[in-house]
Short mmCIF file of C-alpha atoms and ligand atoms in Angstrom, two decimals:
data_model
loop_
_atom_site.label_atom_id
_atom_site.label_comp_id
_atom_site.label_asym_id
_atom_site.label_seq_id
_atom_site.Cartn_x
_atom_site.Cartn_y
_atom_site.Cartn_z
CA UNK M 153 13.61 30.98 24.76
CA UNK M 154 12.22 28.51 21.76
CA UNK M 155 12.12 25.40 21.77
CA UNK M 156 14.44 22.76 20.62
CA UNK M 157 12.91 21.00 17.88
CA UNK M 158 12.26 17.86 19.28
CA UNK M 159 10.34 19.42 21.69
CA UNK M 160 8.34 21.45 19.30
CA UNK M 161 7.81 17.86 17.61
CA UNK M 162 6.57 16.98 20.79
CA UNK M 163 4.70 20.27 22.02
CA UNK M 164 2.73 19.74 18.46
CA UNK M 165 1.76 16.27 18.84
CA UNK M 166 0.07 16.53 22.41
CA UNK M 167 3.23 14.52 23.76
CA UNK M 168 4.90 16.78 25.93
CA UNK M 169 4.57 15.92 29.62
CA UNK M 170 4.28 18.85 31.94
CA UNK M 171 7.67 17.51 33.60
CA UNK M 172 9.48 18.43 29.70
CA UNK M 173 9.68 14.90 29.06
CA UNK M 174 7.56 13.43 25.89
CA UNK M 175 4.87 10.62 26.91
CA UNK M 176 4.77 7.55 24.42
CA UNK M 177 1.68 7.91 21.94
CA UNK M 178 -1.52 6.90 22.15
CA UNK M 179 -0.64 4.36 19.58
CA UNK M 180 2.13 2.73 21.59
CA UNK M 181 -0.06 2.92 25.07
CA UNK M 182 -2.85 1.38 23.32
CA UNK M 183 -1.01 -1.55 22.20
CA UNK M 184 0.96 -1.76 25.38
CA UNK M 185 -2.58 -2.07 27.12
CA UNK M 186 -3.80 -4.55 24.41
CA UNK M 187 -0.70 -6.92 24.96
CA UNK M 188 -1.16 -6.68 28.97
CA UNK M 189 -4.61 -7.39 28.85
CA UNK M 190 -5.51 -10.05 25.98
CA UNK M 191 -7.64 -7.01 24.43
CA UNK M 192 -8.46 -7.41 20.51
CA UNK M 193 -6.58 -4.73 19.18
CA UNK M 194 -8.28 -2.27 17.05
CA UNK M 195 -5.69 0.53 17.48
CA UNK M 196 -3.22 0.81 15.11
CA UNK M 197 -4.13 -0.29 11.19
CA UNK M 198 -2.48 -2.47 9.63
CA UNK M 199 -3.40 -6.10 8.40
CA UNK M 200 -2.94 -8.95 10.04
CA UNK M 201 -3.09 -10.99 6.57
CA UNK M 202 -0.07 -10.46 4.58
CA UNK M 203 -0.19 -8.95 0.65
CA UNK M 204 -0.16 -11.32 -2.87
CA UNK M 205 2.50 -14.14 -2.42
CA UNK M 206 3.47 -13.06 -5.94
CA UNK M 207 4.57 -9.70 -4.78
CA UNK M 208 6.29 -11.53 -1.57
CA UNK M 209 7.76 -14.02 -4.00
CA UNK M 210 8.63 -11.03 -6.75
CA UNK M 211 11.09 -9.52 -3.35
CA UNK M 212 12.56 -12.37 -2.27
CA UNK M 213 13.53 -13.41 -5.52
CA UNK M 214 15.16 -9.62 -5.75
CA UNK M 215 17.31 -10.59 -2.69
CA UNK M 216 18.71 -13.88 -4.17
CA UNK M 217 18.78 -12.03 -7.09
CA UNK M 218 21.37 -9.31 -6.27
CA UNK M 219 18.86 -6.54 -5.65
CA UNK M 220 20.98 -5.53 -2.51
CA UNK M 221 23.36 -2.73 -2.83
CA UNK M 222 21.72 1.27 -2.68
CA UNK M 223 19.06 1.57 -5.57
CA UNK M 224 19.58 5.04 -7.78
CA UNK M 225 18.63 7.82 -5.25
CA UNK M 226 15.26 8.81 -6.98
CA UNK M 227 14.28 5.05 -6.66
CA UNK M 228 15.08 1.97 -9.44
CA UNK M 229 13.44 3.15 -13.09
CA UNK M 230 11.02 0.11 -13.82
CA UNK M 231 9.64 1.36 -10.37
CA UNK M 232 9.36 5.11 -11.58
CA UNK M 233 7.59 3.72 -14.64
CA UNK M 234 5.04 1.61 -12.86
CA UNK M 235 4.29 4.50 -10.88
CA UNK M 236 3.91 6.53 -13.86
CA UNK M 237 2.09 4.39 -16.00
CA UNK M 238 -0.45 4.02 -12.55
CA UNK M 239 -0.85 7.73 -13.14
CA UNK M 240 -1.54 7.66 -16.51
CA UNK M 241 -4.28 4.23 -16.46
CA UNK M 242 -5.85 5.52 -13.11
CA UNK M 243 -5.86 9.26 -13.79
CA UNK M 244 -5.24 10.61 -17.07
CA UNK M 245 -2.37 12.10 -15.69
CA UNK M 246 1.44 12.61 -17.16
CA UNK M 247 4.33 12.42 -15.92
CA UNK M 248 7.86 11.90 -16.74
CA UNK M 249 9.49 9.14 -15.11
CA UNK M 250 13.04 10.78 -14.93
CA UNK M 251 11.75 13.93 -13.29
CA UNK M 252 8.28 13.79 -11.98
CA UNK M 253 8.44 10.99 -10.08
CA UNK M 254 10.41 10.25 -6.94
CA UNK M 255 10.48 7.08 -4.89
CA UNK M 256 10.95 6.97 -1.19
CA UNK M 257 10.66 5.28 2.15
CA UNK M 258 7.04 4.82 2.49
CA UNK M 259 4.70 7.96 2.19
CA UNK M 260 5.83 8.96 5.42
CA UNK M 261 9.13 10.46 4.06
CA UNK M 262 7.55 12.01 1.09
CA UNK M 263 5.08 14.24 3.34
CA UNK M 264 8.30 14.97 5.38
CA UNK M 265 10.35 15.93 2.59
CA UNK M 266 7.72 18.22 0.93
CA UNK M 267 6.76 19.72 3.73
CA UNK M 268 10.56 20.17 4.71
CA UNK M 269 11.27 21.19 1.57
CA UNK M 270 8.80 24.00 0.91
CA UNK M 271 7.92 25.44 4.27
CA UNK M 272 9.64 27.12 6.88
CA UNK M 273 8.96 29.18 9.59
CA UNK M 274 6.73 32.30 8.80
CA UNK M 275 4.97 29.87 7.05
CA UNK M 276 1.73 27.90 7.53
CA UNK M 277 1.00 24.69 6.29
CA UNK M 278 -3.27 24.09 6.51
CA UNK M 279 -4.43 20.75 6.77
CA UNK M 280 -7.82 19.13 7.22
CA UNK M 281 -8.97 18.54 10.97
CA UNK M 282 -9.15 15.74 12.24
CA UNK M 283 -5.18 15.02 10.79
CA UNK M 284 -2.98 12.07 10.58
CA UNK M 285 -0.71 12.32 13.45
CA UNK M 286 2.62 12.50 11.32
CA UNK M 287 1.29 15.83 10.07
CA UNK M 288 1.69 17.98 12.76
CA UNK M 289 5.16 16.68 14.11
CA UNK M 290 7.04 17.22 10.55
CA UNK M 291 5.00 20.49 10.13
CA UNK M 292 6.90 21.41 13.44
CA UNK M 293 10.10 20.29 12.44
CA UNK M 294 9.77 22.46 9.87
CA UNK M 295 9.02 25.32 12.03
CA UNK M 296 5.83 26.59 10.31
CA UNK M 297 2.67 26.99 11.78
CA UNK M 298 0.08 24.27 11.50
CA UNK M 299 -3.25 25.35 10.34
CA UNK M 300 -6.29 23.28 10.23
CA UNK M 301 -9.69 23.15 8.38
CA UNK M 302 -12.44 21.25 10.29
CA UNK M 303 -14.20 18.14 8.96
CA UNK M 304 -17.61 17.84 10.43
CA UNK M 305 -20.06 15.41 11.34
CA UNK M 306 -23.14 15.43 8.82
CA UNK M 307 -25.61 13.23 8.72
CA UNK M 308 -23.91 12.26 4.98
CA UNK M 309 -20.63 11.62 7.29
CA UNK M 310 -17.79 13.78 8.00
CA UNK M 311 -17.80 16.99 5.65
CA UNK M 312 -15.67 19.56 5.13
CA UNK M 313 -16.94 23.15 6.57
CA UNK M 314 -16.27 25.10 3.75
CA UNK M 315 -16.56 28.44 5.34
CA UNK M 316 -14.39 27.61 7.95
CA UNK M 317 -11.58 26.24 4.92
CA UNK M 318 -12.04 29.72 3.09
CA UNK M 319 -11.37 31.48 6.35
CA UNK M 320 -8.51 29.23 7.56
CA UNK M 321 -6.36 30.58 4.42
CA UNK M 322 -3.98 33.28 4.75
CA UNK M 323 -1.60 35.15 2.66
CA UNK M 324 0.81 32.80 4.57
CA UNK M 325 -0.91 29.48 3.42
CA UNK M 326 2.53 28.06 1.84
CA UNK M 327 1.14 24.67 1.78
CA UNK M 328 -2.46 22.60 1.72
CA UNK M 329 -1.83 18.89 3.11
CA UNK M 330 -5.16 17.34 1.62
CA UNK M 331 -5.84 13.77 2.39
CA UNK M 332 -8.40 11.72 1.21
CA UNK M 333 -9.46 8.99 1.55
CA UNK M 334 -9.05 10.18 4.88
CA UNK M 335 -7.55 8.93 8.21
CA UNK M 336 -8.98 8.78 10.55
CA UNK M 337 -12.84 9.72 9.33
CA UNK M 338 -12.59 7.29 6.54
CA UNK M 339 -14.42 10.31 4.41
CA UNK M 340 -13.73 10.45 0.62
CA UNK M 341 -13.39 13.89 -0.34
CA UNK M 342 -16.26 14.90 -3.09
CA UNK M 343 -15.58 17.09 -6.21
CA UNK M 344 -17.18 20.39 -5.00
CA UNK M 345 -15.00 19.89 -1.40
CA UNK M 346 -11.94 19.20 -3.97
CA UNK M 347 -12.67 22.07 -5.70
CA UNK M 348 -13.27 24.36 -3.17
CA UNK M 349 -9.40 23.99 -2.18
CA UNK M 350 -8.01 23.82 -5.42
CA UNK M 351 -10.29 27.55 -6.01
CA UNK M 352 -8.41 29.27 -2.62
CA UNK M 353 -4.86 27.33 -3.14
CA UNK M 354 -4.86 29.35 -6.54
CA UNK M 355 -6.07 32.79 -5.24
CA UNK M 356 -3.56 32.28 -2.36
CA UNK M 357 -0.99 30.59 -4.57
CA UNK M 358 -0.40 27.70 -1.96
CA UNK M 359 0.98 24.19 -3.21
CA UNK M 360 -1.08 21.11 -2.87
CA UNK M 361 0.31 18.09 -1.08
CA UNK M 362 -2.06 15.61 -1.03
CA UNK M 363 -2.06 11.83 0.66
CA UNK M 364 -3.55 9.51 -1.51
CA UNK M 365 -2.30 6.05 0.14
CA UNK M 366 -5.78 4.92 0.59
CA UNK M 367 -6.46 5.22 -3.28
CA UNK M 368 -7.62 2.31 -3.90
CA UNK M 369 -9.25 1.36 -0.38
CA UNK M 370 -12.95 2.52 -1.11
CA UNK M 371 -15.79 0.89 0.17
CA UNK M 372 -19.25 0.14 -0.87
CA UNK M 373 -22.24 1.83 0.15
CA UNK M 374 -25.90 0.48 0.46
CA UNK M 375 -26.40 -0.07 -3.25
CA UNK M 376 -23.21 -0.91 -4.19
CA UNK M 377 -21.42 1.60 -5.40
CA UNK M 378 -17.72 3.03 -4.63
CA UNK M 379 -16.88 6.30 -4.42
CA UNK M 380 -15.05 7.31 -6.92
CA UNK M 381 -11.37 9.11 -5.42
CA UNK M 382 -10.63 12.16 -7.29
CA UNK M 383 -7.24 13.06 -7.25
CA UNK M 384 -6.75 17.10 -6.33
CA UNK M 385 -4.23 17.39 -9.34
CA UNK M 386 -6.91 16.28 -11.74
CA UNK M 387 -8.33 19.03 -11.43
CA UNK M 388 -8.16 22.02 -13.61
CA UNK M 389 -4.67 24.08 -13.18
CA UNK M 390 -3.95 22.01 -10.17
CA UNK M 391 -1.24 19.66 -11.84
CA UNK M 392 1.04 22.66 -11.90
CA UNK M 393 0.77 23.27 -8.08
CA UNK M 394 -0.20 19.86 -6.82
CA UNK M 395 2.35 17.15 -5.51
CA UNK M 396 0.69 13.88 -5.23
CA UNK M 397 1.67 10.83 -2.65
CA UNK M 398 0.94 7.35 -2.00
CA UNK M 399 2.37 4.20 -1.21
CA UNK M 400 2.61 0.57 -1.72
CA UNK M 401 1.79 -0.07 2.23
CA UNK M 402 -1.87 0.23 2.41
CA UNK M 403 -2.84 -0.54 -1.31
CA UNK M 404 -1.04 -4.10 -1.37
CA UNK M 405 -0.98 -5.08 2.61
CA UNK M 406 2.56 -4.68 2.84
CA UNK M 407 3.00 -1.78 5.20
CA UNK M 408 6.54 -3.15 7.03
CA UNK M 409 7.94 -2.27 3.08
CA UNK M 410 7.97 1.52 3.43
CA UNK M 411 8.01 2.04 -0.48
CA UNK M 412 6.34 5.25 -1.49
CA UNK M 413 6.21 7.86 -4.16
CA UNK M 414 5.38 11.54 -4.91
CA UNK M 415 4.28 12.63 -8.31
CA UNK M 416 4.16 16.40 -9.77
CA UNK M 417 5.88 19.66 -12.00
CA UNK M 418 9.52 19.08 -11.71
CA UNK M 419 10.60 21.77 -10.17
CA UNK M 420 8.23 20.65 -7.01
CA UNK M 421 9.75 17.05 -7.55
CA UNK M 422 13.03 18.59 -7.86
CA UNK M 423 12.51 20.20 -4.18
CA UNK M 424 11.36 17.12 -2.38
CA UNK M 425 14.40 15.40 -4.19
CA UNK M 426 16.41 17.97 -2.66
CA UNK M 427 16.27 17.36 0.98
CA UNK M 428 15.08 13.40 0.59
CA UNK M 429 18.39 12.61 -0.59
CA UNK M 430 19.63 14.10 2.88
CA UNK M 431 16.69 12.04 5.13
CA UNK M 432 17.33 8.58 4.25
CA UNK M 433 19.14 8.92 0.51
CA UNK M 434 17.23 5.56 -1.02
CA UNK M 435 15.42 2.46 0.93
CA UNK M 436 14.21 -0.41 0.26
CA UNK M 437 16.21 -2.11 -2.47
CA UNK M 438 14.51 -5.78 -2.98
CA UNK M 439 11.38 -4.21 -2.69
CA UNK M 440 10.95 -1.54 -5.23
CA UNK M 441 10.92 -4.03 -7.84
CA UNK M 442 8.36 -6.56 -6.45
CA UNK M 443 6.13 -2.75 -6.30
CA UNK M 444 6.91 -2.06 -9.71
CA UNK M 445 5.59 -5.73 -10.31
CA UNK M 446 2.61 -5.28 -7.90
CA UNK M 447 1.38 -1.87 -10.03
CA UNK M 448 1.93 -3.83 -13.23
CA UNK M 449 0.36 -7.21 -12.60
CA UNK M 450 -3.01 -7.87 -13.62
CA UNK M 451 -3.67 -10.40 -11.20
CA UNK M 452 -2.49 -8.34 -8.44
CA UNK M 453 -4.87 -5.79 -9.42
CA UNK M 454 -7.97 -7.96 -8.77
CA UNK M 455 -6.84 -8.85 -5.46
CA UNK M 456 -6.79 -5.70 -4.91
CA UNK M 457 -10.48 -4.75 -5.95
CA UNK M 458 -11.21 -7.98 -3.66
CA UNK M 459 -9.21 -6.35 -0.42
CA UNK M 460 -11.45 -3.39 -0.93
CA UNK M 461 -14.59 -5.57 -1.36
CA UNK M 462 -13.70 -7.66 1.93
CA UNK M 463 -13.13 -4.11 3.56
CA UNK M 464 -16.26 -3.10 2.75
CA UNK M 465 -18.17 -6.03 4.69
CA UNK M 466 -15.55 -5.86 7.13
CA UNK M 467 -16.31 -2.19 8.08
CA UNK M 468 -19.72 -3.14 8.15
CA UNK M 469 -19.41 -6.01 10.66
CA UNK M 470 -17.32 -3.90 12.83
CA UNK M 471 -20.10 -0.89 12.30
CA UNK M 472 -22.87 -3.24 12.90
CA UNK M 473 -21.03 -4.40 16.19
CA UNK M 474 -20.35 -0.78 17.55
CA UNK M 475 -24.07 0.06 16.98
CA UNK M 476 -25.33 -2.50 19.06
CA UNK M 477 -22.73 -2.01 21.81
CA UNK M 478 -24.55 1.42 21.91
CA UNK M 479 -21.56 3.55 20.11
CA UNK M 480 -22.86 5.91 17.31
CA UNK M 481 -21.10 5.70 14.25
CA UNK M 482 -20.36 7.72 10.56
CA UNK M 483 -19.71 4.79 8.27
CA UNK M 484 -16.58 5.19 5.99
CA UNK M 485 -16.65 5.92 2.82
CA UNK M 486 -12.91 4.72 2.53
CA UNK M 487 -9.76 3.53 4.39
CA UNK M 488 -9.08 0.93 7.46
CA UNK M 489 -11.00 2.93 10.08
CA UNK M 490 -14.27 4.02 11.54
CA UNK M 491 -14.95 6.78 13.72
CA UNK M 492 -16.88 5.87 16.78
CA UNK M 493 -18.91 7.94 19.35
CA UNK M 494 -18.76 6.83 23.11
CA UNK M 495 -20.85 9.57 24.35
CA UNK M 496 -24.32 7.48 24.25
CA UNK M 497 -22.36 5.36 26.17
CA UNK M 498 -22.30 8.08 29.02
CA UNK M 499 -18.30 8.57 28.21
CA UNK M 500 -17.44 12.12 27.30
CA UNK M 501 -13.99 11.23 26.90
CA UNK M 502 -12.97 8.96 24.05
CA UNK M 503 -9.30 8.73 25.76
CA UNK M 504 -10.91 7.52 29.03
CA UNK M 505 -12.92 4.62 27.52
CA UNK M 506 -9.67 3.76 25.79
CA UNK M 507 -8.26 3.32 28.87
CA UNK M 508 -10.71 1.38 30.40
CA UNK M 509 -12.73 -0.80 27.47
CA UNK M 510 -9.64 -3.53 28.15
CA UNK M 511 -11.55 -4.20 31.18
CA UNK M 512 -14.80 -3.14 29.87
CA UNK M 513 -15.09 -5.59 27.01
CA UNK M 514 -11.73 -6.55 26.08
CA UNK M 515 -11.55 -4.47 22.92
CA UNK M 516 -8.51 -1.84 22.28
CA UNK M 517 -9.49 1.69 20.04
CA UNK M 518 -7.28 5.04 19.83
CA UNK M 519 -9.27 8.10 20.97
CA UNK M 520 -9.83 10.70 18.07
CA UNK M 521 -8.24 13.69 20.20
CA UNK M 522 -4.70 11.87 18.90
CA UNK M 523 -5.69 13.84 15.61
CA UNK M 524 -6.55 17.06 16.71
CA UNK M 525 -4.95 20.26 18.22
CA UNK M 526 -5.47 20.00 21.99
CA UNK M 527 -8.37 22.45 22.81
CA UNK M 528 -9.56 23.20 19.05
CA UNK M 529 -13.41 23.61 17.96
CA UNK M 530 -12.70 19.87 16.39
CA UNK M 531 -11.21 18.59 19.37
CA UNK M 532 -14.14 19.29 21.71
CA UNK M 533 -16.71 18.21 19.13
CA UNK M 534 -14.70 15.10 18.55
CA UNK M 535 -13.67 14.57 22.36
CA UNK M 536 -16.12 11.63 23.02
CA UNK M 537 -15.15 9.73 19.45
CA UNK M 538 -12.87 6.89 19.26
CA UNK M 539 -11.13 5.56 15.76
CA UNK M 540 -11.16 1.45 15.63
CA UNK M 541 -9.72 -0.42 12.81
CA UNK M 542 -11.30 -3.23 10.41
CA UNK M 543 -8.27 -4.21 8.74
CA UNK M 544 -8.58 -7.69 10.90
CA UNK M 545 -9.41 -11.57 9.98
CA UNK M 546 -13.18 -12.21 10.01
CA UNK M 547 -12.79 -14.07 13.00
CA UNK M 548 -10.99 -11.36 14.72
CA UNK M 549 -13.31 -8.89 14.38
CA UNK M 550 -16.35 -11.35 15.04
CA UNK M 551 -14.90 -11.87 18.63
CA UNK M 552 -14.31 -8.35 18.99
CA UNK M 553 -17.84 -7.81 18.11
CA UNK M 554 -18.65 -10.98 20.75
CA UNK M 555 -16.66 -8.91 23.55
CA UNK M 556 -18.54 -5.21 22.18
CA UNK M 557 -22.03 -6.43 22.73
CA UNK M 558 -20.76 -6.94 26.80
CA UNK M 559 -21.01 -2.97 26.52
CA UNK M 560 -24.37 -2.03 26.21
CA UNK M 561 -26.59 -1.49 29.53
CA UNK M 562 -28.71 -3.74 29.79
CA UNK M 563 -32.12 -2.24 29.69
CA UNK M 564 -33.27 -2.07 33.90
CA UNK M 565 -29.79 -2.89 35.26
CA UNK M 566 -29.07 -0.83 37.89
CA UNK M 567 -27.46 2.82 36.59
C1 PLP I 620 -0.46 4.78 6.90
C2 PLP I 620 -0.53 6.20 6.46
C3 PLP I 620 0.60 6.86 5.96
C4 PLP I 620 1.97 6.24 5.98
O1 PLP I 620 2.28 5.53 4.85
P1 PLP I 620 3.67 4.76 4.73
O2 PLP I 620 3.76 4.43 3.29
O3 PLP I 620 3.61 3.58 5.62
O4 PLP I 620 4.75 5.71 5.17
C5 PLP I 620 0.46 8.15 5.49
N1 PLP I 620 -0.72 8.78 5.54
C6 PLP I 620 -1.82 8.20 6.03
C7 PLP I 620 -3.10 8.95 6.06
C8 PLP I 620 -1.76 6.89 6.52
O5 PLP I 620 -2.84 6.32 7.06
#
């Protein structure tokens, strides 16, 4: 007998209890222990400083405006052009408003509605390893098989294993779900690992899906310099195969808005259209025009480049503090997160000091095997890691840091 969907949903995303019923996530448990104890909650990303007033002030006058009654299914035109034009200023690359671009409810839906849309089972969607956690549950409710391609520690940070990407294709590789920046290693894919993909999606004539919704979240290194984010479909004959997403949650701080988009060919557009109008038909009517306003303002775009530029010496407070609680870590190239490992600490389990930094130092984080396949090569080499966010105040993360250093042995205290 198969199993019912939901359970295959929950068989693929480590949450089915050996009594049939599916535990909470890690997510929700982590929280739940942060809001019993007092613990600073680095768990789940998002800010905890609203977006540009502008933009707030750009929806609200949309409600009072009228901007209340369903939007046109493939989201409101000025929106489709802002995304377009974003594209086009960003990228170099063009696409039609009417048909190659599609709005929907956050970047969540658009992954669900490609992958829904163009896989099935028989089919194998391949994604990088460690994955975002949404991955694996829609790839199951598609009922294709979920294939991964490791990302592995280097001493230049998380890498791609090439070899292991070549071999992980098939003549069943439907679909590719590239993401980078990438949750949770904070990696920015380079050129050669882009193009390595883009070479073996063409020989195995696999489509591209790629989540791009930390775009414009890249952090400094040592001397300065961002890395620059290459979009997959950039690159030469990929535009044709690729079907690009991203969102207005992460780049603007307004992740409770759900507005996201998918670029690409039509007839890959068309597909996603297809069963999105089916999911949730439209969302978000007030907002998409405060988005369009957010991609078109110059004045939102510099606070932009300044949320990246506080990220960066946010992530480095937060690294700094990890270090000298004793944690090892791969600093981010990109996104909210870092990528922790507890194993110096004498934990070989990243889920068990989870569960018990609360009490250890008052500090919540979300153990890195709630991105991996229970039991895969990434998943034991990960097992001792733990992702924490620096998308928190200053102040925050200082007394996080405060509660960290309460970590380390001190040198000659009894083992
Ligand atoms: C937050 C996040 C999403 C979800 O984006 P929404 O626009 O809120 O649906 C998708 N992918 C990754 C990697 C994320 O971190």
């Amino acid at each position: 007998m198969t199993d019912a969907r939901w359970q295959a949903v929950a068989r693929a995303t480590g949450l089915l209890g050996a009594d049939g019923v599916p535990r909470a996530t890690v997510f929700a448990e982590m929280s739940a222990l942060a809001a019993r104890t007092g613990a600073v909650n680095l768990g789940q990303g998002f800010p905890d400083v609203d977006g540009p007033t502008s933009v707030a002030q750009a929806a609200a006058d949309a409600i009072l405006g009228g901007a209340n009654q369903y939007p046109p299914g493939p989201g409101i035109p000025v929106l489709r052009q802002a995304v377009a034009a974003h594209q086009l200023a960003h990228y170099g690359l063009r696409w039609d408003p009417d048909t190659e671009v599609l709005v929907t409810a956050g970047a969540t839906e658009a992954l669900a509605a490609a992958v829904l849309a163009l896989a099935g089972p028989g089919d194998e969607v391949l994604t990088l390893e460690p994955f975002y956690d949404s991955y694996a549950a829609v790839i199951a409710m598609a009922g294709a098989t979920h294939t991964t391609a490791p990302l592995r520690v280097a001493p230049e940070g998380f890498r791609l294993d090439l070899d292991a990407l070549a071999a992980a294709f098939t003549d069943r590789t439907r679909l590719v779900l590239v993401n980078t920046p990438h949750n949770p290693t904070g990696t920015v894919l380079t050129t050669t690992e882009l193009e390595a993909i883009a070479r073996l999606a063409q020989e195995h004539d696999a489509i591209v899906l790629t989540d791009e919704v930390y775009e414009h979240l890249l952090l400094r290194d040592d001397t300065g310099a961002r890395p620059a984010h290459v979009p997959i479909a950039t690159l030469p004959g990929m535009a044709d195969r690729t079907l690009s997403v991203s969102s207005a949650g992460k780049t603007f701080s307004f992740t409770g808005w759900k507005i996201g988009w998918v670029t690409g060919p039509e007839r890959l557009v068309t597909a996603v259209r297809t069963v999105k109008q089916f999911l949730t038909y439209v969302s978000g009517a007030p907002f998409q025009p405060a988005v369009a306003f957010a991609l078109t303002e110059p004045s939102v775009a510099v606070w932009v480049d300044e949320l990246a530029d506080s990220l960066s010496r946010r992530r480095d407070l937060l690294c700094d503090g990890l270090i000298a609680a004793g944690f090892t870590v791969v600093r981010p190239q990109g996104t909210y997160f870092v990528l922790a490992d507890a194993a110096p600490l004498g934990y070989s389990d990243g889920a068990e000091l989870c569960r018990d930094l609360p009490a250890l130092a008052g500090v919540v984080g979300v153990p890195v095997s709630a991105f991996t396949h229970a039991g895969s090569d990434v998943d034991r080499a990960l097992r001792s890691w733990v992702r924490f966010t620096f998308v928190k105040r200053e102040d925050v993360l200082d007394e996080a840091v405060r509660r960290l250093r309460g970590l380390r042995p001190t040198p000659g205290a009894q083992a």
